[in-house]
Coordinates of C-alpha atoms and ligand atoms in Angstrom, one line a residue:
X1 CA 4.8 -13.7 40.9
X2 CA 1.2 -15.1 41.8
X3 CA -0.3 -17.5 44.1
X4 CA -2.9 -18.7 41.7
X5 CA -0.9 -22.0 41.3
X6 CA -3.0 -24.8 41.8
X7 CA -1.6 -27.6 43.8
X8 CA -2.0 -31.5 43.4
X9 CA -1.8 -33.6 46.9
X10 CA -2.5 -37.1 45.6
X11 CA 0.1 -39.5 45.2
X12 CA 1.3 -40.7 41.4
X13 CA 1.5 -44.5 41.2
X14 CA 1.1 -46.4 38.0
X15 CA 0.9 -43.4 36.0
X16 CA -1.8 -41.6 37.5
X17 CA -2.6 -39.4 40.5
X18 CA -4.6 -41.8 43.0
X19 CA -6.0 -41.4 46.3
X20 CA -4.2 -43.4 49.4
X21 CA -6.3 -46.4 50.0
X22 CA -7.1 -45.3 53.5
X23 CA -8.4 -41.8 52.1
X24 CA -6.2 -40.1 54.9
X25 CA -5.0 -36.8 54.0
X26 CA -3.1 -34.2 56.0
X27 CA -3.0 -30.5 55.4
X28 CA -0.7 -28.8 53.8
X29 CA -0.5 -24.7 55.0
X30 CA 2.2 -22.2 53.5
X31 CA 4.9 -21.0 55.8
X32 CA 4.5 -17.5 53.9
X33 CA 1.1 -16.6 55.5
X34 CA -0.5 -19.7 57.1
X35 CA -2.9 -20.0 54.3
X36 CA -4.1 -23.3 53.6
X37 CA -2.7 -25.0 50.5
X38 CA -4.0 -28.3 50.1
X39 CA -4.6 -31.8 51.0
X40 CA -2.0 -34.0 51.0
X41 CA -2.3 -38.0 50.9
X42 CA -1.0 -39.5 53.8
X43 CA 0.1 -42.7 52.2
X44 CA 0.3 -46.1 54.6
X45 CA 2.2 -49.5 54.2
X46 CA -0.5 -50.4 51.8
X47 CA -0.2 -47.7 49.3
X48 CA 3.9 -48.2 49.6
X49 CA 3.6 -52.0 49.1
X50 CA 1.2 -51.2 45.8
X51 CA 3.9 -48.3 44.9
X52 CA 6.8 -50.7 45.1
X53 CA 4.8 -53.4 43.5
X54 CA 4.5 -51.4 40.7
X55 CA 8.2 -50.0 40.3
X56 CA 9.2 -54.1 40.7
X57 CA 6.6 -55.0 37.8
X58 CA 8.0 -52.2 35.5
X59 CA 11.6 -52.9 36.4
X60 CA 11.5 -56.9 35.7
X61 CA 9.3 -55.8 32.3
X62 CA 12.5 -54.1 31.0
X63 CA 10.3 -51.2 29.9
X64 CA 12.6 -49.1 31.2
X65 CA 15.5 -50.7 32.2
X66 CA 16.2 -52.2 29.2
X67 CA 14.9 -49.6 26.5
X68 CA 17.8 -48.6 24.5
X69 CA 20.3 -45.9 25.9
X70 CA 19.3 -43.1 23.1
X71 CA 15.8 -43.6 23.8
X72 CA 16.3 -43.4 27.3
X73 CA 18.3 -40.5 27.4
X74 CA 15.6 -38.6 25.0
X75 CA 12.7 -39.2 27.7
X76 CA 15.1 -37.6 30.5
X77 CA 15.8 -34.6 28.2
X78 CA 12.1 -34.3 27.4
X79 CA 11.7 -34.4 31.3
X80 CA 14.2 -31.4 31.3
X81 CA 12.2 -29.3 28.8
X82 CA 9.2 -30.0 30.5
X83 CA 10.5 -28.8 33.9
X84 CA 11.7 -25.4 32.0
X85 CA 8.0 -25.0 30.3
X86 CA 6.6 -25.2 33.6
X87 CA 9.4 -23.3 35.6
X88 CA 7.2 -20.6 37.1
X89 CA 4.7 -23.2 38.3
X90 CA 7.3 -25.2 40.0
X91 CA 9.1 -22.2 41.6
X92 CA 6.1 -20.9 42.6
X93 CA 4.7 -24.3 44.0
X94 CA 7.9 -24.6 46.2
X95 CA 8.0 -20.8 47.5
X96 CA 4.4 -21.6 48.6
X97 CA 5.1 -25.0 50.3
X98 CA 8.2 -24.1 52.0
X99 CA 9.0 -20.6 51.8
X100 CA 12.1 -20.1 50.0
X101 CA 12.3 -16.8 47.8
X102 CA 10.9 -17.4 44.4
X103 CA 13.4 -15.8 41.9
X104 CA 16.6 -18.4 43.7
X105 CA 14.1 -20.9 43.3
X106 CA 13.5 -20.7 40.0
X107 CA 17.3 -20.0 39.4
X108 CA 18.7 -22.6 41.3
X109 CA 15.8 -25.5 42.4
X110 CA 14.2 -25.5 39.1
X111 CA 16.4 -24.5 36.6
X112 CA 19.2 -26.3 38.4
X113 CA 17.1 -29.6 38.4
X114 CA 16.6 -29.1 34.7
X115 CA 20.4 -29.0 34.1
X116 CA 21.2 -31.4 36.5
X117 CA 18.5 -33.8 34.6
X118 CA 20.2 -33.1 31.3
X119 CA 23.8 -34.0 32.8
X120 CA 22.4 -37.2 34.3
X121 CA 20.8 -38.0 30.9
X122 CA 24.1 -36.8 28.8
X123 CA 26.1 -39.6 31.1
X124 CA 24.0 -42.6 30.0
X125 CA 25.5 -43.7 27.0
X126 CA 28.9 -42.5 28.2
X127 CA 29.5 -44.8 31.0
X128 CA 31.6 -47.5 29.5
X129 CA 31.7 -50.9 31.3
X130 CA 35.1 -53.0 31.9
X131 CA 36.9 -55.9 30.5
X132 CA 38.9 -58.0 32.9
X133 CA 42.7 -58.0 31.5
X134 CA 43.1 -61.9 31.9
X135 CA 44.1 -63.7 28.8
X136 CA 42.3 -67.2 30.3
X137 CA 38.8 -66.2 29.2
X138 CA 36.5 -63.1 28.8
X139 CA 36.3 -61.5 31.8
X140 CA 33.1 -58.7 31.7
X141 CA 32.9 -56.4 34.7
X142 CA 29.4 -55.0 33.9
X143 CA 27.1 -52.1 35.5
X144 CA 23.5 -52.8 36.2
X145 CA 20.8 -51.0 37.5
X146 CA 20.3 -52.3 41.3
X147 CA 16.2 -52.6 40.8
X148 CA 13.9 -50.8 42.8
X149 CA 15.4 -47.8 44.8
X150 CA 13.2 -46.0 47.6
X151 CA 14.3 -42.5 47.7
X152 CA 13.4 -40.6 51.1
X153 CA 13.8 -36.8 50.4
X154 CA 14.0 -33.7 52.6
X155 CA 12.0 -30.5 52.8
X156 CA 14.9 -27.6 52.5
X157 CA 15.7 -28.2 48.3
X158 CA 12.6 -30.4 47.8
X159 CA 12.6 -30.5 44.0
X160 CA 16.4 -30.6 43.7
X161 CA 17.2 -33.1 46.0
X162 CA 14.5 -35.2 44.3
X163 CA 16.0 -34.6 41.4
X164 CA 19.6 -35.7 42.3
X165 CA 18.2 -39.0 43.5
X166 CA 15.5 -39.4 40.5
X167 CA 17.7 -38.2 37.8
X168 CA 20.8 -40.3 38.5
X169 CA 18.8 -43.3 39.3
X170 CA 16.5 -43.1 36.3
X171 CA 19.7 -42.5 34.5
X172 CA 21.0 -46.0 35.2
X173 CA 17.9 -47.8 34.5
X174 CA 16.1 -48.3 38.0
X175 CA 12.6 -48.0 38.9
X176 CA 12.0 -45.3 41.9
X177 CA 9.5 -44.8 44.6
X178 CA 9.9 -41.5 46.4
X179 CA 8.7 -40.8 49.7
X180 CA 8.9 -36.8 49.8
X181 CA 9.2 -34.8 53.3
X182 CA 5.3 -34.3 54.5
X183 CA 7.0 -30.8 55.2
X184 CA 7.3 -29.8 51.3
X185 CA 5.8 -32.6 49.1
X186 CA 4.4 -30.3 45.9
X187 CA 6.8 -30.0 43.6
X188 CA 7.9 -33.7 44.3
X189 CA 4.5 -34.8 43.1
X190 CA 4.4 -32.8 40.3
X191 CA 7.6 -34.3 39.3
X192 CA 5.8 -37.6 38.9
X193 CA 3.0 -36.0 36.5
X194 CA 5.8 -34.1 34.2
X195 CA 7.7 -37.5 34.0
X196 CA 5.1 -39.6 32.7
X197 CA 4.5 -36.8 30.4
X198 CA 7.9 -36.8 29.1
X199 CA 7.9 -40.6 28.6
X200 CA 8.8 -42.2 31.7
X201 CA 6.9 -45.4 31.5
X202 CA 4.2 -46.1 34.4
X203 CA 5.8 -47.6 37.3
X204 CA 8.8 -46.7 36.7
X205 CA 8.6 -43.2 38.6
X206 CA 6.3 -43.3 41.8
X207 CA 5.7 -40.7 44.3
X208 CA 4.2 -41.6 47.6
X209 CA 3.8 -38.4 49.9
X210 CA 3.1 -39.1 53.6
X211 CA 4.5 -39.3 57.4
X212 CA 8.0 -40.2 57.7
X213 CA 7.1 -42.9 60.5
X214 CA 4.4 -44.2 58.2
X215 CA 5.2 -44.2 54.5
X216 CA 8.8 -43.4 55.1
X217 CA 9.4 -46.3 57.6
X218 CA 7.6 -48.9 55.4
X219 CA 9.7 -47.8 52.5
X220 CA 12.6 -48.5 54.6
X221 CA 11.4 -51.5 55.7
X222 CA 10.0 -53.1 52.4
X223 CA 12.0 -56.0 51.5
X224 CA 11.5 -55.6 47.6
X225 CA 13.2 -52.3 48.0
X226 CA 16.8 -52.8 46.8
X227 CA 18.2 -50.1 48.2
X228 CA 17.2 -46.6 50.2
X229 CA 18.6 -43.1 49.2
X230 CA 18.3 -40.5 51.9
X231 CA 18.8 -36.9 52.8
X232 CA 17.7 -36.0 56.2
X233 CA 18.5 -36.1 59.9
X234 CA 20.8 -38.3 61.7
X235 CA 17.8 -39.9 63.7
X236 CA 16.2 -40.7 60.8
X237 CA 19.2 -42.2 59.4
X238 CA 20.0 -44.4 61.8
X239 CA 16.1 -45.5 61.9
X240 CA 16.5 -46.5 58.7
X241 CA 19.4 -48.9 59.0
X242 CA 17.6 -50.2 61.6
X243 CA 14.8 -51.1 59.2
X244 CA 17.2 -52.2 56.8
X245 CA 18.7 -54.9 59.4
X246 CA 15.5 -55.8 60.4
X247 CA 14.2 -56.8 56.8
X248 CA 16.5 -57.3 53.5
X249 CA 19.5 -55.9 54.3
X250 CA 19.3 -53.3 51.7
X251 CA 22.0 -50.4 51.3
X252 CA 21.2 -47.3 53.0
X253 CA 22.8 -44.5 51.3
X254 CA 22.6 -41.2 53.6
X255 CA 23.2 -37.6 53.3
X256 CA 22.7 -36.5 57.1
X257 CA 23.3 -32.9 57.7
X258 CA 26.8 -30.6 58.7
X259 CA 27.9 -28.1 60.6
X260 CA 30.6 -26.1 57.8
X261 CA 33.0 -24.3 59.0
X262 CA 34.0 -21.0 57.3
X263 CA 37.6 -20.2 58.0
X264 CA 38.8 -16.8 57.3
X265 CA 42.7 -16.6 57.9
X266 CA 44.3 -13.3 58.0
X267 CA 46.1 -13.5 54.9
X268 CA 42.6 -14.1 52.8
X269 CA 43.3 -12.5 49.1
X270 CA 40.0 -10.3 49.2
X271 CA 38.6 -10.0 53.0
X272 CA 35.5 -7.6 51.4
X273 CA 34.6 -11.0 49.3
X274 CA 35.0 -13.1 52.2
X275 CA 32.6 -11.3 54.5
X276 CA 30.1 -11.0 51.5
X277 CA 30.1 -14.9 50.7
X278 CA 30.3 -15.4 54.5
X279 CA 26.7 -13.7 55.0
X280 CA 25.4 -15.8 51.9
X281 CA 27.1 -18.9 53.3
X282 CA 25.0 -18.8 56.3
X283 CA 21.7 -16.7 55.1
X284 CA 21.2 -18.1 52.0
X285 CA 17.7 -20.3 51.9
X286 CA 17.4 -18.8 55.1
X287 CA 20.0 -21.2 56.6
X288 CA 17.9 -23.9 56.1
X289 CA 20.9 -25.7 54.2
X290 CA 23.0 -29.1 54.9
X291 CA 26.1 -27.5 53.9
X292 CA 25.2 -23.6 55.5
X293 CA 28.2 -22.0 56.8
X294 CA 27.0 -22.2 60.2
X295 CA 30.5 -21.6 61.9
X296 CA 32.5 -18.7 61.1
X297 CA 36.2 -18.9 62.4
X298 CA 38.1 -16.0 62.8
X299 CA 41.6 -15.3 64.1
X300 CA 41.9 -14.2 68.0
X301 CA 42.2 -10.5 67.2
X302 CA 39.9 -7.9 68.1
X303 CA 40.7 -5.4 65.4
X304 CA 40.2 -8.1 62.8
X305 CA 37.0 -9.4 64.4
X306 CA 35.3 -5.5 64.6
X307 CA 36.3 -5.2 61.0
X308 CA 35.1 -8.4 59.4
X309 CA 32.0 -8.8 61.5
X310 CA 30.6 -5.3 60.9
X311 CA 31.1 -6.3 57.4
X312 CA 29.3 -9.3 57.5
X313 CA 26.3 -7.7 59.7
X314 CA 26.1 -5.1 56.6
X315 CA 25.6 -7.8 54.0
X316 CA 23.6 -9.6 56.4
X317 CA 21.0 -6.8 55.6
X318 CA 20.6 -8.0 52.0
X319 CA 19.3 -11.4 53.6
X320 CA 16.4 -9.9 55.5
X321 CA 13.3 -12.1 55.1
X322 CA 10.1 -11.2 53.7
X323 CA 7.5 -11.9 51.3
X324 CA 9.3 -14.6 49.2
X325 CA 7.0 -14.3 46.1
X326 CA 8.4 -10.7 45.6
X327 CA 11.4 -11.5 42.9
X328 CA 13.3 -8.8 44.6
X329 CA 13.2 -10.8 47.9
X330 CA 16.2 -12.9 49.0
X331 CA 14.9 -14.4 52.0
X332 CA 11.4 -15.9 52.9
X333 CA 9.9 -17.9 55.6
X334 CA 11.1 -20.7 57.6
X335 CA 9.2 -24.1 57.0
X336 CA 7.0 -24.1 59.8
X337 CA 6.2 -23.1 62.9
X338 CA 8.0 -25.7 64.9
X339 CA 11.1 -25.1 62.8
X340 CA 10.8 -21.5 64.0
X341 CA 10.3 -22.3 67.5
X342 CA 13.5 -24.6 67.1
X343 CA 15.6 -21.8 66.0
X344 CA 14.3 -19.6 68.4
X345 CA 15.6 -22.2 71.1
X346 CA 18.8 -22.7 69.7
X347 CA 19.6 -18.8 70.0
X348 CA 18.1 -18.7 73.6
X349 CA 20.3 -21.8 74.6
X350 CA 23.2 -20.1 73.2
X351 CA 22.9 -17.2 74.9
X352 CA 22.4 -19.0 78.2
X353 CA 25.2 -20.9 77.8
X354 CA 27.7 -17.4 77.3
X355 CA 27.4 -16.5 73.8
X356 CA 26.6 -12.7 72.8
X357 CA 24.2 -11.1 69.8
X358 CA 25.7 -9.3 67.8
X359 CA 22.8 -8.7 65.6
X360 CA 19.4 -10.4 64.9
X361 CA 17.8 -12.7 67.4
X362 CA 14.1 -11.5 66.5
X363 CA 11.1 -13.1 64.9
X364 CA 9.8 -11.0 61.9
X365 CA 6.6 -9.8 60.2
X366 CA 4.6 -11.9 63.4
X367 CA 1.7 -10.4 61.5
X368 CA 1.8 -12.2 58.5
X369 CA 1.0 -15.5 59.8
X370 CA 3.9 -17.0 58.3
X371 CA 7.4 -17.7 60.3
X372 CA 10.2 -15.3 59.6
X373 CA 13.6 -14.9 61.3
X374 CA 16.0 -12.5 61.2
X375 CA 19.7 -12.9 60.0
X376 CA 21.5 -13.4 63.4
X377 CA 25.0 -13.2 64.0
X378 CA 26.1 -14.8 67.6
X379 CA 29.7 -13.9 68.9
X380 CA 31.6 -15.3 71.5
X381 CA 30.8 -18.9 70.7
X382 CA 33.1 -21.8 72.2
X383 CA 33.3 -25.3 70.9
X384 CA 31.2 -27.0 73.5
X385 CA 28.4 -25.0 73.3
X386 CA 25.3 -26.8 71.9
X387 CA 25.0 -24.1 69.2
X388 CA 28.5 -25.2 68.0
X389 CA 27.8 -28.9 67.5
X390 CA 24.3 -29.1 66.6
X391 CA 22.8 -28.4 63.2
X392 CA 20.5 -25.2 63.7
X393 CA 19.2 -25.1 60.3
X394 CA 18.0 -21.7 60.2
X395 CA 19.6 -18.3 59.8
X396 CA 22.0 -18.5 62.5
X397 CA 25.9 -17.5 62.3
X398 CA 28.3 -18.5 65.2
X399 CA 31.3 -17.0 65.5
X400 CA 34.4 -18.6 67.0
X401 CA 37.9 -17.5 67.3
X402 CA 40.8 -19.6 66.9
X403 CA 44.5 -19.1 67.8
X404 CA 46.7 -20.6 64.9
X405 CA 46.2 -22.6 62.0
X406 CA 46.2 -25.5 63.9
X407 CA 43.6 -24.6 66.4
X408 CA 41.5 -23.5 63.3
X409 CA 41.7 -27.1 62.4
X410 CA 41.0 -28.8 65.6
X411 CA 38.0 -26.6 65.8
X412 CA 36.8 -27.0 62.6
X413 CA 37.3 -30.9 62.8
X414 CA 35.3 -31.1 66.3
X415 CA 32.1 -31.9 65.5
X416 CA 30.4 -35.2 64.3
X417 CA 29.8 -33.6 61.1
X418 CA 31.9 -33.9 58.3
X419 CA 30.2 -32.6 54.9
X420 CA 31.7 -29.5 53.9
X421 CA 34.5 -26.6 55.3
X422 CA 35.5 -23.6 53.6
X423 CA 39.0 -21.6 53.5
X424 CA 39.8 -18.1 52.8
X425 CA 43.5 -17.6 52.4
X426 CA 46.0 -16.3 49.8
X427 CA 48.8 -18.4 51.1
X428 CA 48.8 -21.3 48.1
X429 CA 50.8 -23.6 50.8
X430 CA 48.3 -23.2 53.6
X431 CA 45.4 -23.6 51.3
X432 CA 46.8 -27.1 50.0
X433 CA 47.8 -27.6 53.5
X434 CA 44.3 -26.9 55.6
X435 CA 42.1 -28.7 52.9
X436 CA 43.8 -31.8 53.0
X437 CA 43.3 -31.6 57.1
X438 CA 39.7 -31.2 56.7
X439 CA 37.9 -34.1 57.7
X440 CA 34.8 -33.4 55.3
X441 CA 33.7 -34.3 51.8
X442 CA 33.9 -31.0 50.4
X443 CA 36.4 -28.2 51.0
X444 CA 36.3 -24.9 49.2
X445 CA 39.0 -22.6 49.0
X446 CA 38.5 -18.8 48.6
X447 CA 34.8 -19.6 47.7
X448 CA 31.7 -21.2 49.3
X449 CA 29.7 -24.0 47.8
X450 CA 32.3 -24.2 44.5
X451 CA 31.7 -26.8 41.8
X452 CA 29.1 -28.1 39.6
X453 CA 27.5 -31.6 38.8
X454 CA 31.3 -32.6 37.5
X455 CA 32.1 -32.8 41.6
X456 CA 30.7 -35.5 43.8
X457 CA 29.2 -34.1 47.3
X458 CA 28.6 -35.9 50.3
X459 CA 30.0 -36.3 53.8
X460 CA 32.5 -37.5 56.1
X461 CA 31.5 -38.9 59.8
X462 CA 28.3 -38.9 60.6
X463 CA 27.2 -36.6 58.0
X464 CA 27.1 -39.7 55.6
X465 CA 28.2 -42.6 53.7
X466 CA 27.5 -41.6 49.9
X467 CA 27.9 -38.8 47.3
X468 CA 25.7 -37.4 45.1
X469 CA 26.3 -36.1 41.5
X470 CA 29.4 -36.8 39.3
X471 CA 30.0 -40.2 38.1
X472 CA 30.6 -41.2 41.8
X473 CA 26.7 -40.6 42.4
X474 CA 25.8 -43.4 39.9
X475 CA 27.4 -46.1 42.1
X476 CA 24.8 -46.6 44.5
X477 CA 22.1 -47.0 41.9
X478 CA 24.2 -49.8 40.3
X479 CA 25.5 -53.1 41.0
X480 CA 28.6 -54.8 39.4
X481 CA 28.4 -58.1 37.3
X482 CA 31.6 -60.0 36.8
X483 CA 30.5 -62.6 34.1
X484 CA 33.4 -65.0 33.1
X485 CA 33.3 -66.7 30.0
X486 CA 35.5 -69.8 29.5
X487 CA 37.4 -70.0 26.1
X488 CA 38.1 -73.8 26.5
X489 CA 41.5 -73.6 27.1
X490 CA 43.1 -76.4 28.2
X491 CA 43.3 -75.1 32.2
X492 CA 41.7 -77.8 34.5
X493 CA 42.3 -75.9 37.8
X494 CA 43.0 -72.1 37.5
X495 CA 44.5 -71.8 41.4
X496 CA 45.0 -67.9 40.6
X497 CA 41.4 -67.4 40.0
X498 CA 40.5 -68.5 43.8
X499 CA 43.2 -67.2 45.4
X500 CA 41.8 -64.9 48.0
X501 CA 38.4 -66.0 47.9
X502 CA 36.2 -66.7 50.8
Ligands
ADP1 P1 13.6 -33.2 59.4 O1 13.9 -33.5 61.0 O2 14.9 -32.1 59.1 O3 12.5 -32.8 58.7 P2 13.8 -35.7 59.2 O4 14.8 -36.7 58.9 O5 12.6 -36.0 59.7 O6 14.4 -34.6 58.9 O7 12.9 -36.0 57.7 C1 13.9 -36.2 56.2 C2 12.8 -37.4 55.5 O8 12.9 -38.4 56.0 C3 11.5 -36.8 55.3 O9 10.9 -37.3 53.9 C4 10.5 -37.6 56.4 O10 9.0 -37.7 56.5 C5 11.6 -38.8 56.5 N1 11.1 -39.4 57.7 C6 11.1 -39.1 59.1 N2 11.1 -39.8 59.8 C7 11.4 -41.2 59.3 C8 11.3 -42.4 59.5 N3 10.9 -42.7 61.0 N4 11.2 -43.4 58.7 C9 11.5 -43.2 57.4 N5 11.6 -41.8 57.0 C10 11.2 -40.8 57.9

């Protein structure tokens, strides 16, 4: 695919591209080859305020929040169509911006994004409200949009993560202000334009690029934002909770990474497949995935480990990085130089703590001007090592061993994270037993990252406090109203109605 795609770096506010009020911009360079892409608006507190005011105005006007459901649905269908019409442009833009292979981006992020929008749209007129069973009056329990949603998104799946948040929040009738990651903003900016073209009224979807500590913080602190939906690091999630507590106490919905244990039991149905998928689980998207299978747990048996790991190593070759604009490429560049350095530091730190290098461990294509790192497998990793506890977010697999099922469960659950886990076994009882024991929001049995839009996604423990996708994904973007309509029955005081009330 060609690099001719032109990138727009301005904010998209109230239905048009605008420059940041201060005129401040920052340069965006491609991680593929270090070439300049475009200047991006560095929105500040005033820009955020302007975007939030516009979003509030649009919400209160009812132009979107009160639009007939069929119409709202058609607009989102149209948005999905426009995404498909622009799929090549979006995929190339995403690849240039954050380094992922264009073929996978086209299929998963862009076409997957259009599919997700359609799924959210289809739900719009299929989610019913509730009536209380009480006969003393009419008790209506209705869902309403929460109002103005502030969405702060990450750089690893910039378009797709924006779609999860924007698609479900818009479907419920909210107005949304999105602050994309400064490390990959381009496709989200384009999403604002496409949504407007599709018929999303002005002010309903605002895109405000900029630095996290400026634009993100201003959105997190704004008292006219009704909730924050965030995907990113632990540290930032805590900052956002602090901003909320210091301002209007808005709910902060968080997805903050993972340290997925991928447990292979000797009784796995198909060890060849388990090895192939274990490589994909960590090397897909260069390991820059919150649910990446970064910890491979194998039984403490030398022969088993040798046979299994040699298979994983063979499959890892498939994920060697090179020019992600080549349609055959399965892995591209890491997002930037700082991240490449971070990944290198993690590997060196693990070696210093006693892990061994089984394969990889080197920078690739150093003369390209881009940031490529080999698929890397470390053996001899123990639960106390930093690499076994912290999210690397790179193509680095840590191999750990367990004594028995109980030990595997203990190691798998032994981190602060709880986003996902995977189990390979042919024993039905074990599959259920271990699934139940996993302290993670997602469990995949004899597969990795199984499921579709009907399955909620989110984490236990410090991996987060919310679920995206499925019907549960709508909850954070709505609130419940209880409306009681008296029927004029001759009951002066209904004591039951008040029992337990504070
Ligand atoms: P990462 O380290 O993977 O980039 P971050 O949590 O820093 O993860 O970034 C995720 C998103 O959070 C990005 O859009 C980023 O700009 C934003 N962000 C970073 N710091 C802050 C902050 N202090 N307040 C609000 N948003 C922030």
